[in-house]
mmCIF file of C-alpha atoms and ligand atoms in Angstrom:
data_model
loop_
_atom_site.group_PDB
_atom_site.id
_atom_site.type_symbol
_atom_site.label_atom_id
_atom_site.label_comp_id
_atom_site.label_asym_id
_atom_site.label_seq_id
_atom_site.Cartn_x
_atom_site.Cartn_y
_atom_site.Cartn_z
ATOM 1 C CA UNK A 1 80.738 79.518 126.315
ATOM 2 C CA UNK A 2 83.314 80.030 123.642
ATOM 3 C CA UNK A 3 80.614 80.843 121.093
ATOM 4 C CA UNK A 4 78.940 83.260 123.460
ATOM 5 C CA UNK A 5 82.224 84.958 124.096
ATOM 6 C CA UNK A 6 82.945 85.209 120.390
ATOM 7 C CA UNK A 7 79.533 86.748 119.783
ATOM 8 C CA UNK A 8 80.042 89.214 122.581
ATOM 9 C CA UNK A 9 83.459 90.143 121.266
ATOM 10 C CA UNK A 10 82.050 90.710 117.812
ATOM 11 C CA UNK A 11 79.291 92.894 119.226
ATOM 12 C CA UNK A 12 81.822 94.902 121.196
ATOM 13 C CA UNK A 13 83.796 95.294 118.001
ATOM 14 C CA UNK A 14 80.723 96.465 116.179
ATOM 15 C CA UNK A 15 79.895 98.887 118.947
ATOM 16 C CA UNK A 16 83.441 100.181 119.114
ATOM 17 C CA UNK A 17 83.949 100.917 115.483
ATOM 18 C CA UNK A 18 80.462 100.791 114.015
ATOM 19 C CA UNK A 19 81.758 101.007 110.523
ATOM 20 C CA UNK A 20 79.169 98.977 108.706
ATOM 21 C CA UNK A 21 77.529 101.502 106.477
ATOM 22 C CA UNK A 22 74.061 101.138 105.135
ATOM 23 C CA UNK A 23 74.415 102.710 101.776
ATOM 24 C CA UNK A 24 75.908 99.764 99.963
ATOM 25 C CA UNK A 25 72.725 97.841 100.504
ATOM 26 C CA UNK A 26 70.465 98.967 97.691
ATOM 27 C CA UNK A 27 67.216 98.437 99.545
ATOM 28 C CA UNK A 28 68.567 100.379 102.496
ATOM 29 C CA UNK A 29 69.362 103.298 100.236
ATOM 30 C CA UNK A 30 65.821 103.374 99.001
ATOM 31 C CA UNK A 31 64.321 103.312 102.469
ATOM 32 C CA UNK A 32 66.893 105.596 103.966
ATOM 33 C CA UNK A 33 66.543 108.216 101.275
ATOM 34 C CA UNK A 34 62.923 108.921 102.048
ATOM 35 C CA UNK A 35 60.875 111.601 100.341
ATOM 36 C CA UNK A 36 63.569 114.237 100.929
ATOM 37 C CA UNK A 37 66.158 112.255 99.013
ATOM 38 C CA UNK A 38 67.451 114.128 96.035
ATOM 39 C CA UNK A 39 67.802 110.838 94.238
ATOM 40 C CA UNK A 40 64.292 111.523 93.022
ATOM 41 C CA UNK A 41 65.290 114.999 91.812
ATOM 42 C CA UNK A 42 68.498 113.733 90.241
ATOM 43 C CA UNK A 43 70.906 116.398 91.501
ATOM 44 C CA UNK A 44 72.922 114.258 93.918
ATOM 45 C CA UNK A 45 75.406 112.704 93.635
ATOM 46 C CA UNK A 46 76.963 115.240 91.230
ATOM 47 C CA UNK A 47 77.496 113.899 87.714
ATOM 48 C CA UNK A 48 80.591 111.748 87.465
ATOM 49 C CA UNK A 49 81.312 111.962 91.204
ATOM 50 C CA UNK A 50 83.952 109.327 91.838
ATOM 51 C CA UNK A 51 87.155 108.401 93.592
ATOM 52 C CA UNK A 52 90.559 109.275 92.136
ATOM 53 C CA UNK A 53 93.391 107.016 90.960
ATOM 54 C CA UNK A 54 95.404 106.088 94.037
ATOM 55 C CA UNK A 55 98.786 104.618 94.900
ATOM 56 C CA UNK A 56 97.791 102.803 98.089
ATOM 57 C CA UNK A 57 101.425 102.103 99.074
ATOM 58 C CA UNK A 58 102.228 105.822 99.029
ATOM 59 C CA UNK A 59 98.918 106.693 100.661
ATOM 60 C CA UNK A 60 99.725 104.383 103.582
ATOM 61 C CA UNK A 61 103.398 105.398 103.822
ATOM 62 C CA UNK A 62 102.847 108.030 106.534
ATOM 63 C CA UNK A 63 100.110 108.897 109.048
ATOM 64 C CA UNK A 64 97.180 111.182 108.305
ATOM 65 C CA UNK A 65 95.862 113.844 110.669
ATOM 66 C CA UNK A 66 92.190 114.768 110.404
ATOM 67 C CA UNK A 67 91.707 118.518 109.964
ATOM 68 C CA UNK A 68 87.916 118.524 109.685
ATOM 69 C CA UNK A 69 85.241 115.874 109.489
ATOM 70 C CA UNK A 70 81.550 115.122 109.835
ATOM 71 C CA UNK A 71 80.576 113.939 113.317
ATOM 72 C CA UNK A 72 79.217 110.380 113.117
ATOM 73 C CA UNK A 73 77.605 107.898 115.481
ATOM 74 C CA UNK A 74 80.978 106.242 115.997
ATOM 75 C CA UNK A 75 82.941 109.514 115.944
ATOM 76 C CA UNK A 76 80.857 112.045 117.926
ATOM 77 C CA UNK A 77 82.018 115.640 118.453
ATOM 78 C CA UNK A 78 83.230 114.784 121.963
ATOM 79 C CA UNK A 79 85.794 112.402 120.451
ATOM 80 C CA UNK A 80 87.181 114.649 117.727
ATOM 81 C CA UNK A 81 90.496 115.479 119.381
ATOM 82 C CA UNK A 82 93.912 114.532 118.009
ATOM 83 C CA UNK A 83 92.311 112.264 115.410
ATOM 84 C CA UNK A 84 94.938 110.412 113.397
ATOM 85 C CA UNK A 85 94.754 107.542 110.926
ATOM 86 C CA UNK A 86 97.726 105.242 110.391
ATOM 87 C CA UNK A 87 97.558 102.429 107.869
ATOM 88 C CA UNK A 88 99.834 99.414 107.677
ATOM 89 C CA UNK A 89 99.798 96.794 104.939
ATOM 90 C CA UNK A 90 98.608 93.422 106.196
ATOM 91 C CA UNK A 91 100.896 91.783 103.682
ATOM 92 C CA UNK A 92 103.642 94.108 102.388
ATOM 93 C CA UNK A 93 103.838 92.246 99.067
ATOM 94 C CA UNK A 94 100.085 92.058 98.417
ATOM 95 C CA UNK A 95 97.857 95.145 98.627
ATOM 96 C CA UNK A 96 94.803 92.921 97.974
ATOM 97 C CA UNK A 97 95.104 91.690 101.541
ATOM 98 C CA UNK A 98 94.324 95.250 102.575
ATOM 99 C CA UNK A 99 95.393 97.711 105.217
ATOM 100 C CA UNK A 100 95.097 97.601 108.983
ATOM 101 C CA UNK A 101 93.518 100.868 110.058
ATOM 102 C CA UNK A 102 94.944 102.157 113.317
ATOM 103 C CA UNK A 103 92.655 105.051 114.140
ATOM 104 C CA UNK A 104 93.638 107.187 117.117
ATOM 105 C CA UNK A 105 91.588 109.809 118.954
ATOM 106 C CA UNK A 106 91.151 111.426 122.352
ATOM 107 C CA UNK A 107 87.837 111.707 124.115
ATOM 108 C CA UNK A 108 86.779 114.875 125.959
ATOM 109 C CA UNK A 109 89.796 116.987 124.993
ATOM 110 C CA UNK A 110 93.343 117.134 123.678
ATOM 111 C CA UNK A 111 95.291 114.210 125.208
ATOM 112 C CA UNK A 112 92.123 112.913 126.876
ATOM 113 C CA UNK A 113 91.229 109.225 127.060
ATOM 114 C CA UNK A 114 92.768 107.323 124.149
ATOM 115 C CA UNK A 115 90.492 105.376 121.890
ATOM 116 C CA UNK A 116 90.479 104.031 118.399
ATOM 117 C CA UNK A 117 90.764 100.939 116.287
ATOM 118 C CA UNK A 118 93.212 98.052 115.893
ATOM 119 C CA UNK A 119 96.220 98.793 118.107
ATOM 120 C CA UNK A 120 94.324 101.618 119.820
ATOM 121 C CA UNK A 121 91.205 99.543 120.478
ATOM 122 C CA UNK A 122 90.949 98.298 124.034
ATOM 123 C CA UNK A 123 89.748 94.924 122.737
ATOM 124 C CA UNK A 124 92.529 94.814 120.149
ATOM 125 C CA UNK A 125 89.873 94.510 117.443
ATOM 126 C CA UNK A 126 91.451 94.854 114.022
ATOM 127 C CA UNK A 127 89.824 97.301 111.614
ATOM 128 C CA UNK A 128 90.556 96.666 107.944
ATOM 129 C CA UNK A 129 90.512 98.739 104.778
ATOM 130 C CA UNK A 130 90.269 96.496 101.722
ATOM 131 C CA UNK A 131 90.308 97.330 98.004
ATOM 132 C CA UNK A 132 86.676 97.439 96.902
ATOM 133 C CA UNK A 133 86.749 96.840 93.142
ATOM 134 C CA UNK A 134 90.402 96.479 92.130
ATOM 135 C CA UNK A 135 93.155 94.168 93.388
ATOM 136 C CA UNK A 136 95.329 97.083 94.485
ATOM 137 C CA UNK A 137 92.835 99.837 95.355
ATOM 138 C CA UNK A 138 94.151 101.882 92.451
ATOM 139 C CA UNK A 139 90.689 103.292 91.740
ATOM 140 C CA UNK A 140 90.715 104.991 95.150
ATOM 141 C CA UNK A 141 87.843 102.899 96.469
ATOM 142 C CA UNK A 142 88.257 100.946 99.672
ATOM 143 C CA UNK A 143 85.843 99.278 102.058
ATOM 144 C CA UNK A 144 86.340 99.558 105.820
ATOM 145 C CA UNK A 145 85.124 97.195 108.499
ATOM 146 C CA UNK A 146 86.113 94.924 111.389
ATOM 147 C CA UNK A 147 88.234 91.878 110.582
ATOM 148 C CA UNK A 148 85.827 89.829 112.706
ATOM 149 C CA UNK A 149 82.991 90.599 110.293
ATOM 150 C CA UNK A 150 85.164 89.685 107.305
ATOM 151 C CA UNK A 151 85.913 86.343 108.949
ATOM 152 C CA UNK A 152 82.265 85.802 109.890
ATOM 153 C CA UNK A 153 80.834 86.790 106.517
ATOM 154 C CA UNK A 154 83.495 85.854 103.950
ATOM 155 C CA UNK A 155 80.971 86.331 101.136
ATOM 156 C CA UNK A 156 78.717 89.124 102.452
ATOM 157 C CA UNK A 157 81.396 91.412 103.878
ATOM 158 C CA UNK A 158 81.191 93.826 100.950
ATOM 159 C CA UNK A 159 77.640 94.761 101.848
ATOM 160 C CA UNK A 160 78.524 95.190 105.519
ATOM 161 C CA UNK A 161 81.760 97.176 105.263
ATOM 162 C CA UNK A 162 81.536 100.933 104.744
ATOM 163 C CA UNK A 163 82.751 102.645 101.561
ATOM 164 C CA UNK A 164 85.908 104.738 101.884
ATOM 165 C CA UNK A 165 86.536 106.726 98.729
ATOM 166 C CA UNK A 166 89.561 108.945 98.264
ATOM 167 C CA UNK A 167 87.886 111.620 96.133
ATOM 168 C CA UNK A 168 90.678 114.209 95.901
ATOM 169 C CA UNK A 169 94.378 114.389 96.711
ATOM 170 C CA UNK A 170 96.962 117.159 96.951
ATOM 171 C CA UNK A 171 100.320 116.243 95.417
ATOM 172 C CA UNK A 172 103.424 116.044 97.571
ATOM 173 C CA UNK A 173 107.006 116.776 96.588
ATOM 174 C CA UNK A 174 107.967 113.700 98.602
ATOM 175 C CA UNK A 175 107.796 110.704 96.239
ATOM 176 C CA UNK A 176 107.422 108.261 99.122
ATOM 177 C CA UNK A 177 104.156 109.727 100.383
ATOM 178 C CA UNK A 178 102.992 111.256 97.050
ATOM 179 C CA UNK A 179 100.065 113.067 98.675
ATOM 180 C CA UNK A 180 100.096 115.923 101.200
ATOM 181 C CA UNK A 181 96.341 115.966 101.701
ATOM 182 C CA UNK A 182 93.340 113.829 100.849
ATOM 183 C CA UNK A 183 89.562 114.165 100.933
ATOM 184 C CA UNK A 184 87.719 110.998 101.933
ATOM 185 C CA UNK A 185 84.019 110.480 101.268
ATOM 186 C CA UNK A 186 81.967 107.641 102.723
ATOM 187 C CA UNK A 187 80.816 106.652 99.250
ATOM 188 C CA UNK A 188 78.477 108.595 96.998
ATOM 189 C CA UNK A 189 77.016 111.844 98.401
ATOM 190 C CA UNK A 190 73.472 110.840 97.513
ATOM 191 C CA UNK A 191 71.520 113.438 99.448
ATOM 192 C CA UNK A 192 70.914 117.075 98.744
ATOM 193 C CA UNK A 193 72.170 119.594 101.299
ATOM 194 C CA UNK A 194 72.284 123.388 101.512
ATOM 195 C CA UNK A 195 72.760 125.475 98.389
ATOM 196 C CA UNK A 196 72.502 122.560 95.993
ATOM 197 C CA UNK A 197 75.505 120.728 97.450
ATOM 198 C CA UNK A 198 75.473 117.010 98.219
ATOM 199 C CA UNK A 199 76.160 114.932 101.341
ATOM 200 C CA UNK A 200 76.548 111.270 102.248
ATOM 201 C CA UNK A 201 74.264 111.703 105.265
ATOM 202 C CA UNK A 202 70.481 111.464 104.864
ATOM 203 C CA UNK A 203 68.737 114.770 105.655
ATOM 204 C CA UNK A 204 66.099 113.127 107.808
ATOM 205 C CA UNK A 205 67.080 111.079 110.822
ATOM 206 C CA UNK A 206 68.830 107.818 110.188
ATOM 207 C CA UNK A 207 66.538 105.524 112.125
ATOM 208 C CA UNK A 208 65.225 103.855 109.006
ATOM 209 C CA UNK A 209 68.693 103.210 107.607
ATOM 210 C CA UNK A 210 69.986 101.848 110.893
ATOM 211 C CA UNK A 211 66.966 99.600 111.365
ATOM 212 C CA UNK A 212 67.256 98.228 107.841
ATOM 213 C CA UNK A 213 70.955 97.539 108.230
ATOM 214 C CA UNK A 214 70.370 95.893 111.581
ATOM 215 C CA UNK A 215 67.757 93.643 110.019
ATOM 216 C CA UNK A 216 70.094 92.769 107.141
ATOM 217 C CA UNK A 217 72.943 91.908 109.501
ATOM 218 C CA UNK A 218 70.601 89.884 111.644
ATOM 219 C CA UNK A 219 69.470 87.987 108.583
ATOM 220 C CA UNK A 220 73.073 87.185 107.659
ATOM 221 C CA UNK A 221 73.751 86.055 111.203
ATOM 222 C CA UNK A 222 70.670 83.835 111.188
ATOM 223 C CA UNK A 223 71.950 82.161 108.041
ATOM 224 C CA UNK A 224 75.229 81.331 109.739
ATOM 225 C CA UNK A 225 74.111 79.927 113.097
ATOM 226 C CA UNK A 226 77.146 77.663 113.266
ATOM 227 C CA UNK A 227 79.325 80.720 113.606
ATOM 228 C CA UNK A 228 77.264 83.026 115.748
ATOM 229 C CA UNK A 229 75.044 80.600 117.651
ATOM 230 C CA UNK A 230 72.343 83.241 117.841
ATOM 231 C CA UNK A 231 71.040 86.332 116.040
ATOM 232 C CA UNK A 232 73.178 89.417 116.078
ATOM 233 C CA UNK A 233 71.829 92.408 117.934
ATOM 234 C CA UNK A 234 74.056 95.149 116.601
ATOM 235 C CA UNK A 235 73.792 98.605 118.173
ATOM 236 C CA UNK A 236 73.604 101.838 116.187
ATOM 237 C CA UNK A 237 75.276 101.952 112.816
ATOM 238 C CA UNK A 238 76.248 104.838 110.694
ATOM 239 C CA UNK A 239 76.688 105.599 107.047
ATOM 240 C CA UNK A 240 78.595 108.088 104.998
ATOM 241 C CA UNK A 241 81.098 110.575 106.299
ATOM 242 C CA UNK A 242 83.518 113.205 105.017
ATOM 243 C CA UNK A 243 87.099 113.668 106.196
ATOM 244 C CA UNK A 244 89.864 116.162 105.370
ATOM 245 C CA UNK A 245 93.262 114.505 105.915
ATOM 246 C CA UNK A 246 96.673 116.167 106.033
ATOM 247 C CA UNK A 247 100.128 114.705 106.573
ATOM 248 C CA UNK A 248 100.758 117.586 109.020
ATOM 249 C CA UNK A 249 98.892 117.698 112.350
ATOM 250 C CA UNK A 250 98.087 121.403 111.954
ATOM 251 C CA UNK A 251 97.674 122.486 108.337
ATOM 252 C CA UNK A 252 95.404 125.482 107.666
ATOM 253 C CA UNK A 253 96.667 125.858 104.073
ATOM 254 C CA UNK A 254 95.726 122.304 103.137
ATOM 255 C CA UNK A 255 92.411 122.701 104.947
ATOM 256 C CA UNK A 256 91.605 125.785 102.869
ATOM 257 C CA UNK A 257 92.571 123.946 99.673
ATOM 258 C CA UNK A 258 90.432 120.944 100.629
ATOM 259 C CA UNK A 259 87.445 123.121 101.492
ATOM 260 C CA UNK A 260 87.627 124.778 98.082
ATOM 261 C CA UNK A 261 88.124 121.466 96.323
ATOM 262 C CA UNK A 262 85.265 119.798 98.181
ATOM 263 C CA UNK A 263 82.868 122.602 97.380
ATOM 264 C CA UNK A 264 83.883 122.359 93.768
ATOM 265 C CA UNK A 265 85.631 125.658 93.212
ATOM 266 C CA UNK A 266 88.400 125.406 90.690
ATOM 267 C CA UNK A 267 91.810 124.988 92.276
ATOM 268 C CA UNK A 268 94.513 124.956 89.634
ATOM 269 C CA UNK A 269 96.367 121.685 90.100
ATOM 270 C CA UNK A 270 100.078 122.127 90.658
ATOM 271 C CA UNK A 271 100.848 118.828 89.015
ATOM 272 C CA UNK A 272 98.502 117.629 86.300
ATOM 273 C CA UNK A 273 99.914 114.136 86.381
ATOM 274 C CA UNK A 274 99.080 113.680 90.031
ATOM 275 C CA UNK A 275 96.005 115.781 90.496
ATOM 276 C CA UNK A 276 92.643 114.484 89.534
ATOM 277 C CA UNK A 277 90.782 116.575 87.018
ATOM 278 C CA UNK A 278 87.397 114.962 87.385
ATOM 279 C CA UNK A 279 84.034 116.602 87.802
ATOM 280 C CA UNK A 280 83.409 119.044 90.630
ATOM 281 C CA UNK A 281 82.825 117.385 93.967
ATOM 282 C CA UNK A 282 79.967 119.695 95.014
ATOM 283 C CA UNK A 283 80.080 118.511 98.625
ATOM 284 C CA UNK A 284 78.362 120.160 101.583
ATOM 285 C CA UNK A 285 81.158 121.395 103.873
ATOM 286 C CA UNK A 286 78.904 123.357 106.241
ATOM 287 C CA UNK A 287 78.544 120.524 108.765
ATOM 288 C CA UNK A 288 82.257 119.742 109.027
ATOM 289 C CA UNK A 289 83.736 120.074 112.514
ATOM 290 C CA UNK A 290 87.355 121.196 113.001
ATOM 291 C CA UNK A 291 89.483 118.592 114.758
ATOM 292 C CA UNK A 292 91.887 120.001 117.355
ATOM 293 C CA UNK A 293 95.454 118.856 116.762
ATOM 294 C CA UNK A 294 97.436 121.536 118.653
ATOM 295 C CA UNK A 295 99.359 120.126 121.613
ATOM 296 C CA UNK A 296 98.511 116.498 120.874
ATOM 297 C CA UNK A 297 100.911 113.887 122.242
ATOM 298 C CA UNK A 298 99.687 110.955 120.073
ATOM 299 C CA UNK A 299 100.430 107.979 122.259
ATOM 300 C CA UNK A 300 102.510 105.392 120.365
HETATM 301 C C1 NAG B 401 96.699 88.574 97.731
HETATM 302 O O1 NAG B 401 95.678 88.628 98.719
HETATM 303 C C2 NAG B 401 94.401 88.276 98.221
HETATM 304 C C3 NAG B 401 93.372 88.584 99.311
HETATM 305 O O2 NAG B 401 93.798 88.138 100.554
HETATM 306 C C4 NAG B 401 94.427 86.830 97.772
HETATM 307 O O3 NAG B 401 93.146 86.470 97.274
HETATM 308 C C5 NAG B 401 95.480 86.660 96.684
HETATM 309 O O4 NAG B 401 95.574 85.310 96.349
HETATM 310 C C6 NAG B 401 96.829 87.171 97.170
HETATM 311 N N1 NAG B 401 97.766 87.172 96.053
HETATM 312 C C7 NAG B 401 98.973 86.663 96.157
HETATM 313 C C8 NAG B 401 99.834 86.786 94.937
HETATM 314 O O5 NAG B 401 99.384 86.155 97.191
HETATM 315 C C1 NAG B 402 96.839 92.504 119.538
HETATM 316 O O1 NAG B 402 96.861 91.718 118.371
HETATM 317 C C2 NAG B 402 98.135 91.624 117.777
HETATM 318 C C3 NAG B 402 97.999 90.894 116.458
HETATM 319 O O2 NAG B 402 97.230 89.739 116.593
HETATM 320 C C4 NAG B 402 99.083 90.907 118.749
HETATM 321 O O3 NAG B 402 100.378 90.850 118.192
HETATM 322 C C5 NAG B 402 99.132 91.704 120.055
HETATM 323 O O4 NAG B 402 99.926 91.030 121.005
HETATM 324 C C6 NAG B 402 97.739 91.923 120.624
HETATM 325 N N1 NAG B 402 97.799 92.818 121.765
HETATM 326 C C7 NAG B 402 97.060 92.639 122.849
HETATM 327 C C8 NAG B 402 97.214 93.655 123.922
HETATM 328 O O5 NAG B 402 96.292 91.701 122.972
HETATM 329 C C1 NAG B 403 109.286 111.575 102.716
HETATM 330 O O1 NAG B 403 108.342 111.058 103.630
HETATM 331 C C2 NAG B 403 108.805 109.974 104.397
HETATM 332 C C3 NAG B 403 107.642 109.460 105.212
HETATM 333 O O2 NAG B 403 107.109 110.457 106.028
HETATM 334 C C4 NAG B 403 109.970 110.442 105.252
HETATM 335 O O3 NAG B 403 110.467 109.357 106.002
HETATM 336 C C5 NAG B 403 111.061 111.000 104.361
HETATM 337 O O4 NAG B 403 112.077 111.546 105.155
HETATM 338 C C6 NAG B 403 110.501 112.079 103.455
HETATM 339 N N1 NAG B 403 111.531 112.474 102.489
HETATM 340 C C7 NAG B 403 111.875 113.754 102.316
HETATM 341 C C8 NAG B 403 112.922 114.009 101.295
HETATM 342 O O5 NAG B 403 111.370 114.674 102.963
HETATM 343 C C1 NAG B 404 74.448 129.054 101.301
HETATM 344 O O1 NAG B 404 74.954 130.141 100.519
HETATM 345 C C2 NAG B 404 74.831 131.393 101.150
HETATM 346 C C3 NAG B 404 75.257 132.452 100.138
HETATM 347 O O2 NAG B 404 76.527 132.141 99.610
HETATM 348 C C4 NAG B 404 75.691 131.408 102.418
HETATM 349 O O3 NAG B 404 75.578 132.643 103.088
HETATM 350 C C5 NAG B 404 75.213 130.299 103.337
HETATM 351 O O4 NAG B 404 76.081 130.232 104.462
HETATM 352 C C6 NAG B 404 75.223 128.973 102.614
HETATM 353 N N1 NAG B 404 74.659 127.965 103.488
HETATM 354 C C7 NAG B 404 75.323 126.865 103.822
HETATM 355 C C8 NAG B 404 74.632 125.968 104.796
HETATM 356 O O5 NAG B 404 76.418 126.602 103.379
HETATM 357 C C1 NAG B 405 63.305 109.636 113.579
HETATM 358 O O1 NAG B 405 62.345 108.829 112.897
HETATM 359 C C2 NAG B 405 61.633 107.954 113.777
HETATM 360 C C3 NAG B 405 60.770 107.046 112.915
HETATM 361 O O2 NAG B 405 60.245 107.721 111.818
HETATM 362 C C4 NAG B 405 60.837 108.811 114.763
HETATM 363 O O3 NAG B 405 60.125 107.973 115.647
HETATM 364 C C5 NAG B 405 61.794 109.691 115.572
HETATM 365 O O4 NAG B 405 61.077 110.550 116.425
HETATM 366 C C6 NAG B 405 62.660 110.537 114.652
HETATM 367 N N1 NAG B 405 63.662 111.233 115.419
HETATM 368 C C7 NAG B 405 63.967 112.507 115.214
HETATM 369 C C8 NAG B 405 65.065 113.067 116.061
HETATM 370 O O5 NAG B 405 63.418 113.185 114.368
HETATM 371 C C1 NAG B 406 66.567 88.528 113.982
HETATM 372 O O1 NAG B 406 65.929 87.507 113.264
HETATM 373 C C2 NAG B 406 65.129 86.639 114.081
HETATM 374 C C3 NAG B 406 64.600 85.530 113.212
HETATM 375 O O2 NAG B 406 64.049 86.031 112.035
HETATM 376 C C4 NAG B 406 64.003 87.468 114.717
HETATM 377 O O3 NAG B 406 63.256 86.667 115.576
HETATM 378 C C5 NAG B 406 64.631 88.608 115.527
HETATM 379 O O4 NAG B 406 63.603 89.447 116.018
HETATM 380 C C6 NAG B 406 65.541 89.427 114.638
HETATM 381 N N1 NAG B 406 66.213 90.436 115.439
HETATM 382 C C7 NAG B 406 66.359 91.688 115.003
HETATM 383 C C8 NAG B 406 67.109 92.603 115.917
HETATM 384 O O5 NAG B 406 65.957 92.074 113.931
HETATM 385 C C1 NAG B 407 80.630 113.022 82.774
HETATM 386 O O1 NAG B 407 81.496 112.174 82.040
HETATM 387 C C2 NAG B 407 81.136 112.051 80.686
HETATM 388 C C3 NAG B 407 82.052 111.003 80.056
HETATM 389 O O2 NAG B 407 83.402 111.294 80.338
HETATM 390 C C4 NAG B 407 81.263 113.433 80.015
HETATM 391 O O3 NAG B 407 80.884 113.338 78.676
HETATM 392 C C5 NAG B 407 80.359 114.412 80.741
HETATM 393 O O4 NAG B 407 80.552 115.707 80.201
HETATM 394 C C6 NAG B 407 80.664 114.449 82.219
HETATM 395 N N1 NAG B 407 79.683 115.298 82.896
HETATM 396 C C7 NAG B 407 80.048 116.264 83.740
HETATM 397 C C8 NAG B 407 78.939 117.064 84.333
HETATM 398 O O5 NAG B 407 81.204 116.485 84.019
#
């Protein structure tokens, strides 16, 4: 009974946040890429595409409001209203323990039904963002996934969580928050899109990726029968993503700057110490959907 309940809860969590991304699993990438993958042509991801150095404390010091983003299985267009991300340190003296991601959104319209993760999830399911390769996330690379999956798969969680790379930031005059805007990519943009740009989402449909990830998760679950009691049957998963974050709910100036930066046009950095000067991002911005933030009440 207890085990069955736990399994059900985990599945609800998976369904609610669906953050396990396929692209960290190498074999999934190969299958998911298919013949249209630019991997074979070598143009995507752009040379030296990477995350930027990040002060995670400052990054998490104030909420972020999504200006534009790619619609995803777990964030469809119908739910892109008043989208806000708030991060709190799990352990204020140890960034390695990661951040709790409190994602907030309305469904159907501005101030519509509230949904999200962690404190906004109706099952109170905690969503975590953990440093991927460094103790303090200072390379700008995090991994996002449900705490339940971390607890269930203490060794395999890295291949189940989804990559969250901060690939560009706009400097802030406020030293506490350091950044006024940020571009987040769901890992490497491996696939070619329009006009030679790159995207994290496969051009063909994602059935193959989802099926492969499902099989991989199922395999992990089968290896840990003591915990799950039975195979996992996860619903649809997603991979990739692209988000434009601003500290201000409505911020057309930052959105314009992020669009330019994402596409790779040169934007003279206002502060060379803070602004990354890495290779062009060369990202496809044509599929980004504007997120309405006007009039949002943002339930506490
Ligand atoms: C910080 O947290 C990580 C991950 O939870 C843990 O492995 C490490 O021992 C902690 N460090 C300290 C100094 O508590
Ligand atoms: C949600 O979880 C947090 C942390 O475990 C706890 O403090 C809080 O009371 C829970 N809220 C609900 C509604 O279960
Ligand atoms: C800097 O940002 C923090 C967090 O939003 C805020 O509390 C503080 O008032 C800001 N400081 C200034 C000088 O604007
Ligand atoms: C590709 O570039 C052309 C010419 O600049 C532009 O008109 C078109 O909208 C672009 N397509 C996409 C999908 O961005
Ligand atoms: C996606 O691919 C699967 C398997 O190749 C196929 O059955 C399905 O019709 C495709 N869906 C779309 C929308 O193209
Ligand atoms: C999970 O694995 C078991 C045992 O290999 C298999 O019988 C079952 O069909 C698998 N389920 C899925 C959804 O892949
Ligand atoms: C990639 O980085 C290497 C090493 O820093 C550099 O030599 C090369 O020019 C970079 N390539 C591009 C396209 O920026």
